[in-house]
Amino acid sequence: MSELSIGLGIFAGVIIFANMILAITDNNVHSALGWGLALFLQIAEGLGFGGSFKHIRNTFTLDREMNVPATFSAIILLIAAGLLFVVFVARRKKRALFTTHWGFLSLIFVFLAYDEMFSFHESMIGPLRRFVNIGGIFSYEWIILAIPLVLILGISYFRFVFHLPPNIRILFILAALLFLGGSIGGEMFSGWYASKFGEGDANYVMLTIFEETLEMSGIVIFIHALLLTCYDSLEKRKDESKNHLEVSASVEVNRGENKMIILDSADLDSI
């Protein structure tokens, strides 16, 4: 169970590290590593391998659609959606509290996976900019819609979160803070920076890397919390089954003892 969370975290770390290397080479960072990698790429381009490295760069960069990081993020969001649906089904059978909250959260994560893969939220920037053009931290206008939606969702799920077991609750809150801190907070800061200095320099790229790191970390922690929830649910079902068997066995023993008492009484009456 924890192996899945660790594996996803390691893969996310590899993606982040690859993007840091790309940031160093693309933006001519003045360091021995930066100069060495830049020289290596120039030699590779001179030998005719420049196109291959450009393809690798596009495949692993965090600021593009339909590549390795976008696909990985979509996959872990779908894993979270699947686990949420499993919990929803299990709780619906028991008619437990907050069952609908689990199901609706699963649908939200399906939408987030779609958005991560195809950047639906970025397609809203142009139309919104025609009506609202505040700039600064709201340079990416989709945030103006996202903030009230997140507040409404937070208020709706307040009782749900505090109904969770303490260990799961802490992980849920930490995951939400990291994910929202990256997706909304990081985007607001990146928008402010882009409005002042543009989007092409090394600082902006590092901001994007930091933003995606928070998002991926939040999702991986959330998956870990959901796995713990599923594990706890299975353990409870095992305990309930064990208790049911013990009660059934006890009832059978009592029935056997009652039959013996009745037979003994019959024997005495015959005497």
PDB file of C-alpha atoms in Angstrom:
ATOM      1  CA  MET A   1       0.000   0.000   0.000  1.00  0.00           C
ATOM      2  CA  SER A   2       2.666   2.492   1.004  1.00  0.00           C
ATOM      3  CA  GLU A   3       4.807   1.143  -1.858  1.00  0.00           C
ATOM      4  CA  LEU A   4       2.409   2.686  -4.388  1.00  0.00           C
ATOM      5  CA  SER A   5       2.624   6.106  -2.723  1.00  0.00           C
ATOM      6  CA  ILE A   6       6.425   5.873  -2.532  1.00  0.00           C
ATOM      7  CA  GLY A   7       6.677   4.787  -6.175  1.00  0.00           C
ATOM      8  CA  LEU A   8       4.495   7.652  -7.367  1.00  0.00           C
ATOM      9  CA  GLY A   9       6.501  10.085  -5.252  1.00  0.00           C
ATOM     10  CA  ILE A  10       9.792   8.847  -6.731  1.00  0.00           C
ATOM     11  CA  PHE A  11       8.482   9.151 -10.304  1.00  0.00           C
ATOM     12  CA  ALA A  12       7.244  12.671  -9.563  1.00  0.00           C
ATOM     13  CA  GLY A  13      10.699  13.497  -8.189  1.00  0.00           C
ATOM     14  CA  VAL A  14      12.338  12.250 -11.391  1.00  0.00           C
ATOM     15  CA  ILE A  15      10.078  14.506 -13.474  1.00  0.00           C
ATOM     16  CA  ILE A  16      10.850  17.512 -11.270  1.00  0.00           C
ATOM     17  CA  PHE A  17      14.604  16.819 -11.432  1.00  0.00           C
ATOM     18  CA  ALA A  18      14.469  16.494 -15.223  1.00  0.00           C
ATOM     19  CA  ASN A  19      12.757  19.875 -15.454  1.00  0.00           C
ATOM     20  CA  MET A  20      15.372  21.482 -13.223  1.00  0.00           C
ATOM     21  CA  ILE A  21      18.062  20.213 -15.605  1.00  0.00           C
ATOM     22  CA  LEU A  22      16.095  21.572 -18.568  1.00  0.00           C
ATOM     23  CA  ALA A  23      15.755  24.934 -16.802  1.00  0.00           C
ATOM     24  CA  ILE A  24      19.513  25.077 -16.306  1.00  0.00           C
ATOM     25  CA  THR A  25      20.285  24.317 -19.967  1.00  0.00           C
ATOM     26  CA  ASP A  26      17.511  26.448 -21.507  1.00  0.00           C
ATOM     27  CA  ASN A  27      18.220  29.606 -19.529  1.00  0.00           C
ATOM     28  CA  ASN A  28      22.037  29.660 -19.498  1.00  0.00           C
ATOM     29  CA  VAL A  29      22.359  29.529 -15.726  1.00  0.00           C
ATOM     30  CA  HIS A  30      25.879  30.643 -14.820  1.00  0.00           C
ATOM     31  CA  SER A  31      27.220  27.546 -13.129  1.00  0.00           C
ATOM     32  CA  ALA A  32      29.599  24.747 -13.995  1.00  0.00           C
ATOM     33  CA  LEU A  33      26.655  22.404 -14.514  1.00  0.00           C
ATOM     34  CA  GLY A  34      24.858  24.969 -16.675  1.00  0.00           C
ATOM     35  CA  TRP A  35      27.871  25.627 -18.889  1.00  0.00           C
ATOM     36  CA  GLY A  36      28.651  21.903 -19.137  1.00  0.00           C
ATOM     37  CA  LEU A  37      25.134  20.941 -20.182  1.00  0.00           C
ATOM     38  CA  ALA A  38      24.885  23.870 -22.600  1.00  0.00           C
ATOM     39  CA  LEU A  39      28.188  22.830 -24.205  1.00  0.00           C
ATOM     40  CA  PHE A  40      27.001  19.218 -24.407  1.00  0.00           C
ATOM     41  CA  LEU A  41      23.785  20.293 -26.183  1.00  0.00           C
ATOM     42  CA  GLN A  42      25.732  22.497 -28.620  1.00  0.00           C
ATOM     43  CA  ILE A  43      28.015  19.584 -29.522  1.00  0.00           C
ATOM     44  CA  ALA A  44      24.975  17.313 -29.909  1.00  0.00           C
ATOM     45  CA  GLU A  45      23.302  19.834 -32.203  1.00  0.00           C
ATOM     46  CA  GLY A  46      26.510  20.087 -34.236  1.00  0.00           C
ATOM     47  CA  LEU A  47      26.460  16.305 -34.672  1.00  0.00           C
ATOM     48  CA  GLY A  48      22.865  16.396 -35.858  1.00  0.00           C
ATOM     49  CA  PHE A  49      21.133  15.312 -32.636  1.00  0.00           C
ATOM     50  CA  GLY A  50      19.593  18.690 -31.838  1.00  0.00           C
ATOM     51  CA  GLY A  51      16.127  17.611 -32.930  1.00  0.00           C
ATOM     52  CA  SER A  52      16.234  14.606 -30.606  1.00  0.00           C
ATOM     53  CA  PHE A  53      17.086  16.748 -27.586  1.00  0.00           C
ATOM     54  CA  LYS A  54      14.384  19.246 -28.514  1.00  0.00           C
ATOM     55  CA  HIS A  55      11.900  16.378 -28.601  1.00  0.00           C
ATOM     56  CA  ILE A  56      13.100  15.180 -25.180  1.00  0.00           C
ATOM     57  CA  ARG A  57      12.741  18.707 -23.815  1.00  0.00           C
ATOM     58  CA  ASN A  58       9.167  18.979 -25.106  1.00  0.00           C
ATOM     59  CA  THR A  59       8.377  15.505 -23.782  1.00  0.00           C
ATOM     60  CA  PHE A  60       9.403  16.266 -20.201  1.00  0.00           C
ATOM     61  CA  THR A  61       8.730  19.976 -19.726  1.00  0.00           C
ATOM     62  CA  LEU A  62       6.047  20.785 -17.152  1.00  0.00           C
ATOM     63  CA  ASP A  63       4.523  23.671 -19.082  1.00  0.00           C
ATOM     64  CA  ARG A  64       3.035  21.648 -21.969  1.00  0.00           C
ATOM     65  CA  GLU A  65       0.037  19.426 -22.688  1.00  0.00           C
ATOM     66  CA  MET A  66      -0.038  15.742 -23.690  1.00  0.00           C
ATOM     67  CA  ASN A  67       3.500  14.905 -22.551  1.00  0.00           C
ATOM     68  CA  VAL A  68       5.017  12.780 -19.761  1.00  0.00           C
ATOM     69  CA  PRO A  69       4.428  15.155 -16.797  1.00  0.00           C
ATOM     70  CA  ALA A  70       0.866  15.980 -17.917  1.00  0.00           C
ATOM     71  CA  THR A  71       0.077  12.291 -18.441  1.00  0.00           C
ATOM     72  CA  PHE A  72       1.577  11.331 -15.070  1.00  0.00           C
ATOM     73  CA  SER A  73      -0.415  14.035 -13.276  1.00  0.00           C
ATOM     74  CA  ALA A  74      -3.600  12.910 -15.035  1.00  0.00           C
ATOM     75  CA  ILE A  75      -2.928   9.284 -14.097  1.00  0.00           C
ATOM     76  CA  ILE A  76      -2.403   9.992 -10.381  1.00  0.00           C
ATOM     77  CA  LEU A  77      -5.539  12.159 -10.362  1.00  0.00           C
ATOM     78  CA  LEU A  78      -7.464   9.240 -11.908  1.00  0.00           C
ATOM     79  CA  ILE A  79      -5.982   6.876  -9.298  1.00  0.00           C
ATOM     80  CA  ALA A  80      -7.312   9.210  -6.608  1.00  0.00           C
ATOM     81  CA  ALA A  81     -10.708   9.329  -8.377  1.00  0.00           C
ATOM     82  CA  GLY A  82     -10.819   5.520  -8.521  1.00  0.00           C
ATOM     83  CA  LEU A  83      -9.993   5.146  -4.817  1.00  0.00           C
ATOM     84  CA  LEU A  84     -12.626   7.753  -3.936  1.00  0.00           C
ATOM     85  CA  PHE A  85     -15.179   5.774  -5.946  1.00  0.00           C
ATOM     86  CA  VAL A  86     -14.237   2.552  -4.133  1.00  0.00           C
ATOM     87  CA  VAL A  87     -14.806   4.262  -0.790  1.00  0.00           C
ATOM     88  CA  PHE A  88     -18.082   5.718  -2.087  1.00  0.00           C
ATOM     89  CA  VAL A  89     -19.406   2.280  -3.119  1.00  0.00           C
ATOM     90  CA  ALA A  90     -18.368   0.676   0.182  1.00  0.00           C
ATOM     91  CA  ARG A  91     -20.000   3.408   2.249  1.00  0.00           C
ATOM     92  CA  ARG A  92     -23.169   3.404   0.137  1.00  0.00           C
ATOM     93  CA  LYS A  93     -23.670  -0.291   0.926  1.00  0.00           C
ATOM     94  CA  LYS A  94     -23.448   0.553   4.631  1.00  0.00           C
ATOM     95  CA  ARG A  95     -25.584   3.695   4.184  1.00  0.00           C
ATOM     96  CA  ALA A  96     -22.879   5.590   6.065  1.00  0.00           C
ATOM     97  CA  LEU A  97     -22.667   9.330   6.637  1.00  0.00           C
ATOM     98  CA  PHE A  98     -21.205  11.621   3.938  1.00  0.00           C
ATOM     99  CA  THR A  99     -21.450   8.938   1.225  1.00  0.00           C
ATOM    100  CA  THR A 100     -22.452  11.538  -1.382  1.00  0.00           C
ATOM    101  CA  HIS A 101     -19.391  13.642  -0.493  1.00  0.00           C
ATOM    102  CA  TRP A 102     -17.077  10.767  -1.453  1.00  0.00           C
ATOM    103  CA  GLY A 103     -18.870  10.231  -4.773  1.00  0.00           C
ATOM    104  CA  PHE A 104     -18.885  13.909  -5.702  1.00  0.00           C
ATOM    105  CA  LEU A 105     -15.184  14.205  -4.822  1.00  0.00           C
ATOM    106  CA  SER A 106     -14.492  11.303  -7.184  1.00  0.00           C
ATOM    107  CA  LEU A 107     -16.192  13.205 -10.031  1.00  0.00           C
ATOM    108  CA  ILE A 108     -14.159  16.326  -9.219  1.00  0.00           C
ATOM    109  CA  PHE A 109     -10.924  14.367  -9.551  1.00  0.00           C
ATOM    110  CA  VAL A 110     -12.013  12.924 -12.896  1.00  0.00           C
ATOM    111  CA  PHE A 111     -12.533  16.486 -14.121  1.00  0.00           C
ATOM    112  CA  LEU A 112      -9.138  17.540 -12.688  1.00  0.00           C
ATOM    113  CA  ALA A 113      -7.474  14.682 -14.592  1.00  0.00           C
ATOM    114  CA  TYR A 114      -9.121  15.828 -17.830  1.00  0.00           C
ATOM    115  CA  ASP A 115      -8.083  19.413 -17.130  1.00  0.00           C
ATOM    116  CA  GLU A 116      -4.511  18.381 -16.364  1.00  0.00           C
ATOM    117  CA  MET A 117      -4.238  16.537 -19.655  1.00  0.00           C
ATOM    118  CA  PHE A 118      -5.875  19.131 -21.905  1.00  0.00           C
ATOM    119  CA  SER A 119      -5.465  22.379 -19.871  1.00  0.00           C
ATOM    120  CA  PHE A 120      -9.147  23.248 -20.009  1.00  0.00           C
ATOM    121  CA  HIS A 121      -8.696  26.024 -17.427  1.00  0.00           C
ATOM    122  CA  GLU A 122      -6.178  27.824 -19.646  1.00  0.00           C
ATOM    123  CA  SER A 123      -8.716  27.973 -22.492  1.00  0.00           C
ATOM    124  CA  MET A 124     -10.855  30.151 -20.223  1.00  0.00           C
ATOM    125  CA  ILE A 125      -8.190  32.866 -19.887  1.00  0.00           C
ATOM    126  CA  GLY A 126      -8.908  34.524 -23.264  1.00  0.00           C
ATOM    127  CA  PRO A 127     -12.707  34.805 -22.911  1.00  0.00           C
ATOM    128  CA  LEU A 128     -12.457  35.974 -19.280  1.00  0.00           C
ATOM    129  CA  ARG A 129      -9.836  38.581 -20.186  1.00  0.00           C
ATOM    130  CA  ARG A 130     -12.377  40.332 -22.424  1.00  0.00           C
ATOM    131  CA  PHE A 131     -14.547  41.064 -19.390  1.00  0.00           C
ATOM    132  CA  VAL A 132     -12.016  41.128 -16.524  1.00  0.00           C
ATOM    133  CA  ASN A 133      -8.431  42.262 -17.001  1.00  0.00           C
ATOM    134  CA  ILE A 134      -7.082  42.942 -13.526  1.00  0.00           C
ATOM    135  CA  GLY A 135      -3.493  41.811 -14.081  1.00  0.00           C
ATOM    136  CA  GLY A 136      -0.999  41.202 -11.294  1.00  0.00           C
ATOM    137  CA  ILE A 137      -1.775  38.053  -9.306  1.00  0.00           C
ATOM    138  CA  PHE A 138      -4.908  37.643 -11.441  1.00  0.00           C
ATOM    139  CA  SER A 139      -3.052  37.755 -14.764  1.00  0.00           C
ATOM    140  CA  TYR A 140      -4.296  34.196 -15.345  1.00  0.00           C
ATOM    141  CA  GLU A 141      -7.977  35.046 -15.138  1.00  0.00           C
ATOM    142  CA  TRP A 142      -9.280  31.502 -14.526  1.00  0.00           C
ATOM    143  CA  ILE A 143      -8.186  31.987 -10.894  1.00  0.00           C
ATOM    144  CA  ILE A 144     -11.002  34.540 -10.463  1.00  0.00           C
ATOM    145  CA  LEU A 145     -13.511  31.712 -10.999  1.00  0.00           C
ATOM    146  CA  ALA A 146     -11.489  29.066  -9.170  1.00  0.00           C
ATOM    147  CA  ILE A 147     -11.214  30.877  -5.813  1.00  0.00           C
ATOM    148  CA  PRO A 148     -14.976  31.168  -5.077  1.00  0.00           C
ATOM    149  CA  LEU A 149     -15.538  27.579  -6.259  1.00  0.00           C
ATOM    150  CA  VAL A 150     -12.832  26.322  -3.883  1.00  0.00           C
ATOM    151  CA  LEU A 151     -14.325  28.355  -1.015  1.00  0.00           C
ATOM    152  CA  ILE A 152     -17.793  26.900  -1.664  1.00  0.00           C
ATOM    153  CA  LEU A 153     -16.331  23.390  -1.822  1.00  0.00           C
ATOM    154  CA  GLY A 154     -14.366  23.961   1.387  1.00  0.00           C
ATOM    155  CA  ILE A 155     -17.459  25.126   3.272  1.00  0.00           C
ATOM    156  CA  SER A 156     -19.493  22.188   1.910  1.00  0.00           C
ATOM    157  CA  TYR A 157     -16.846  19.680   3.019  1.00  0.00           C
ATOM    158  CA  PHE A 158     -16.044  21.219   6.412  1.00  0.00           C
ATOM    159  CA  ARG A 159     -18.102  18.718   8.442  1.00  0.00           C
ATOM    160  CA  PHE A 160     -16.975  15.887   6.157  1.00  0.00           C
ATOM    161  CA  VAL A 161     -13.293  16.569   6.857  1.00  0.00           C
ATOM    162  CA  PHE A 162     -13.746  16.757  10.630  1.00  0.00           C
ATOM    163  CA  HIS A 163     -15.747  13.535  10.590  1.00  0.00           C
ATOM    164  CA  LEU A 164     -12.666  11.675   9.311  1.00  0.00           C
ATOM    165  CA  PRO A 165     -10.312   9.784  11.659  1.00  0.00           C
ATOM    166  CA  PRO A 166      -7.556  12.107  12.980  1.00  0.00           C
ATOM    167  CA  ASN A 167      -4.696  10.561  10.964  1.00  0.00           C
ATOM    168  CA  ILE A 168      -6.688  10.623   7.710  1.00  0.00           C
ATOM    169  CA  ARG A 169      -7.945  14.152   8.427  1.00  0.00           C
ATOM    170  CA  ILE A 170      -4.399  15.505   8.816  1.00  0.00           C
ATOM    171  CA  LEU A 171      -3.333  13.914   5.517  1.00  0.00           C
ATOM    172  CA  PHE A 172      -6.424  15.262   3.715  1.00  0.00           C
ATOM    173  CA  ILE A 173      -5.794  18.799   4.956  1.00  0.00           C
ATOM    174  CA  LEU A 174      -2.062  18.632   4.142  1.00  0.00           C
ATOM    175  CA  ALA A 175      -2.806  17.294   0.640  1.00  0.00           C
ATOM    176  CA  ALA A 176      -5.361  20.054   0.015  1.00  0.00           C
ATOM    177  CA  LEU A 177      -2.984  22.783   1.203  1.00  0.00           C
ATOM    178  CA  LEU A 178      -0.187  21.527  -1.041  1.00  0.00           C
ATOM    179  CA  PHE A 179      -2.366  20.988  -4.102  1.00  0.00           C
ATOM    180  CA  LEU A 180      -4.232  24.287  -3.825  1.00  0.00           C
ATOM    181  CA  GLY A 181      -1.054  26.104  -2.831  1.00  0.00           C
ATOM    182  CA  GLY A 182       0.511  24.953  -6.086  1.00  0.00           C
ATOM    183  CA  SER A 183      -2.451  25.114  -8.463  1.00  0.00           C
ATOM    184  CA  ILE A 184      -3.897  28.432  -7.260  1.00  0.00           C
ATOM    185  CA  GLY A 185      -1.301  30.086  -5.005  1.00  0.00           C
ATOM    186  CA  GLY A 186       1.599  29.187  -7.278  1.00  0.00           C
ATOM    187  CA  GLU A 187      -0.348  30.238 -10.358  1.00  0.00           C
ATOM    188  CA  MET A 188      -1.149  33.605  -8.784  1.00  0.00           C
ATOM    189  CA  PHE A 189       2.523  34.245  -8.011  1.00  0.00           C
ATOM    190  CA  SER A 190       3.589  33.039 -11.475  1.00  0.00           C
ATOM    191  CA  GLY A 191       0.991  35.346 -13.047  1.00  0.00           C
ATOM    192  CA  TRP A 192       2.295  38.305 -11.079  1.00  0.00           C
ATOM    193  CA  TYR A 193       5.883  37.499 -12.099  1.00  0.00           C
ATOM    194  CA  ALA A 194       4.903  37.020 -15.749  1.00  0.00           C
ATOM    195  CA  SER A 195       3.088  40.381 -15.796  1.00  0.00           C
ATOM    196  CA  LYS A 196       6.242  42.111 -14.503  1.00  0.00           C
ATOM    197  CA  PHE A 197       9.106  40.222 -16.138  1.00  0.00           C
ATOM    198  CA  GLY A 198       7.641  37.886 -18.756  1.00  0.00           C
ATOM    199  CA  GLU A 199       7.453  34.100 -18.961  1.00  0.00           C
ATOM    200  CA  GLY A 200      10.711  33.145 -20.610  1.00  0.00           C
ATOM    201  CA  ASP A 201      13.440  33.444 -17.975  1.00  0.00           C
ATOM    202  CA  ALA A 202      14.865  30.906 -15.526  1.00  0.00           C
ATOM    203  CA  ASN A 203      13.002  32.347 -12.544  1.00  0.00           C
ATOM    204  CA  TYR A 204       9.634  31.805 -14.199  1.00  0.00           C
ATOM    205  CA  VAL A 205      10.577  28.239 -15.127  1.00  0.00           C
ATOM    206  CA  MET A 206      11.632  27.525 -11.528  1.00  0.00           C
ATOM    207  CA  LEU A 207       8.326  28.987 -10.301  1.00  0.00           C
ATOM    208  CA  THR A 208       6.509  26.573 -12.613  1.00  0.00           C
ATOM    209  CA  ILE A 209       8.587  23.678 -11.279  1.00  0.00           C
ATOM    210  CA  PHE A 210       7.830  24.684  -7.674  1.00  0.00           C
ATOM    211  CA  GLU A 211       4.123  24.979  -8.498  1.00  0.00           C
ATOM    212  CA  GLU A 212       3.976  21.520 -10.092  1.00  0.00           C
ATOM    213  CA  THR A 213       5.999  20.029  -7.226  1.00  0.00           C
ATOM    214  CA  LEU A 214       3.388  21.205  -4.723  1.00  0.00           C
ATOM    215  CA  GLU A 215       0.553  19.852  -6.869  1.00  0.00           C
ATOM    216  CA  MET A 216       2.112  16.418  -7.383  1.00  0.00           C
ATOM    217  CA  SER A 217       3.083  16.160  -3.708  1.00  0.00           C
ATOM    218  CA  GLY A 218      -0.474  16.982  -2.673  1.00  0.00           C
ATOM    219  CA  ILE A 219      -1.958  14.328  -4.967  1.00  0.00           C
ATOM    220  CA  VAL A 220       0.501  11.626  -3.834  1.00  0.00           C
ATOM    221  CA  ILE A 221      -0.230  12.376  -0.151  1.00  0.00           C
ATOM    222  CA  PHE A 222      -3.966  12.291  -0.905  1.00  0.00           C
ATOM    223  CA  ILE A 223      -3.602   8.882  -2.582  1.00  0.00           C
ATOM    224  CA  HIS A 224      -1.734   7.634   0.495  1.00  0.00           C
ATOM    225  CA  ALA A 225      -4.587   8.879   2.723  1.00  0.00           C
ATOM    226  CA  LEU A 226      -7.161   7.123   0.503  1.00  0.00           C
ATOM    227  CA  LEU A 227      -5.187   3.869   0.608  1.00  0.00           C
ATOM    228  CA  LEU A 228      -5.162   4.082   4.396  1.00  0.00           C
ATOM    229  CA  THR A 229      -8.923   4.690   4.332  1.00  0.00           C
ATOM    230  CA  CYS A 230      -9.464   1.589   2.172  1.00  0.00           C
ATOM    231  CA  TYR A 231      -7.171  -0.458   4.409  1.00  0.00           C
ATOM    232  CA  ASP A 232      -9.002   0.651   7.569  1.00  0.00           C
ATOM    233  CA  SER A 233     -12.325  -0.209   5.918  1.00  0.00           C
ATOM    234  CA  LEU A 234     -11.096  -3.715   5.047  1.00  0.00           C
ATOM    235  CA  GLU A 235      -9.807  -4.244   8.587  1.00  0.00           C
ATOM    236  CA  LYS A 236     -13.180  -3.204  10.014  1.00  0.00           C
ATOM    237  CA  ARG A 237     -14.960  -5.614   7.676  1.00  0.00           C
ATOM    238  CA  LYS A 238     -12.645  -8.422   8.780  1.00  0.00           C
ATOM    239  CA  ASP A 239     -13.317  -7.619  12.436  1.00  0.00           C
ATOM    240  CA  GLU A 240     -17.071  -7.484  11.794  1.00  0.00           C
ATOM    241  CA  SER A 241     -16.956 -10.854   9.989  1.00  0.00           C
ATOM    242  CA  LYS A 242     -14.903 -12.359  12.809  1.00  0.00           C
ATOM    243  CA  ASN A 243     -17.310 -11.047  15.441  1.00  0.00           C
ATOM    244  CA  HIS A 244     -20.256 -12.342  13.411  1.00  0.00           C
ATOM    245  CA  LEU A 245     -18.708 -15.819  13.252  1.00  0.00           C
ATOM    246  CA  GLU A 246     -17.975 -15.772  16.973  1.00  0.00           C
ATOM    247  CA  VAL A 247     -21.557 -14.736  17.759  1.00  0.00           C
ATOM    248  CA  SER A 248     -22.933 -17.415  15.425  1.00  0.00           C
ATOM    249  CA  ALA A 249     -20.735 -20.044  17.035  1.00  0.00           C
ATOM    250  CA  SER A 250     -21.822 -18.914  20.494  1.00  0.00           C
ATOM    251  CA  VAL A 251     -25.497 -19.123  19.474  1.00  0.00           C
ATOM    252  CA  GLU A 252     -24.984 -22.625  18.106  1.00  0.00           C
ATOM    253  CA  VAL A 253     -23.294 -23.696  21.356  1.00  0.00           C
ATOM    254  CA  ASN A 254     -26.170 -22.266  23.393  1.00  0.00           C
ATOM    255  CA  ARG A 255     -28.702 -24.070  21.209  1.00  0.00           C
ATOM    256  CA  GLY A 256     -26.817 -27.313  21.726  1.00  0.00           C
ATOM    257  CA  GLU A 257     -26.777 -26.809  25.489  1.00  0.00           C
ATOM    258  CA  ASN A 258     -30.523 -26.042  25.507  1.00  0.00           C
ATOM    259  CA  LYS A 259     -31.230 -29.208  23.545  1.00  0.00           C
ATOM    260  CA  MET A 260     -29.235 -31.240  26.054  1.00  0.00           C
ATOM    261  CA  ILE A 261     -31.170 -29.669  28.930  1.00  0.00           C
ATOM    262  CA  ILE A 262     -34.495 -30.470  27.220  1.00  0.00           C
ATOM    263  CA  LEU A 263     -33.402 -34.066  26.594  1.00  0.00           C
ATOM    264  CA  ASP A 264     -32.275 -34.458  30.199  1.00  0.00           C
ATOM    265  CA  SER A 265     -35.640 -33.147  31.411  1.00  0.00           C
ATOM    266  CA  ALA A 266     -37.450 -35.604  29.149  1.00  0.00           C
ATOM    267  CA  ASP A 267     -35.384 -38.462  30.527  1.00  0.00           C
ATOM    268  CA  LEU A 268     -36.248 -37.445  34.082  1.00  0.00           C
ATOM    269  CA  ASP A 269     -39.965 -37.268  33.240  1.00  0.00           C
ATOM    270  CA  SER A 270     -39.871 -40.755  31.768  1.00  0.00           C
ATOM    271  CA  ILE A 271     -38.371 -42.059  34.982  1.00  0.00           C
TER     272      ILE A 271
END
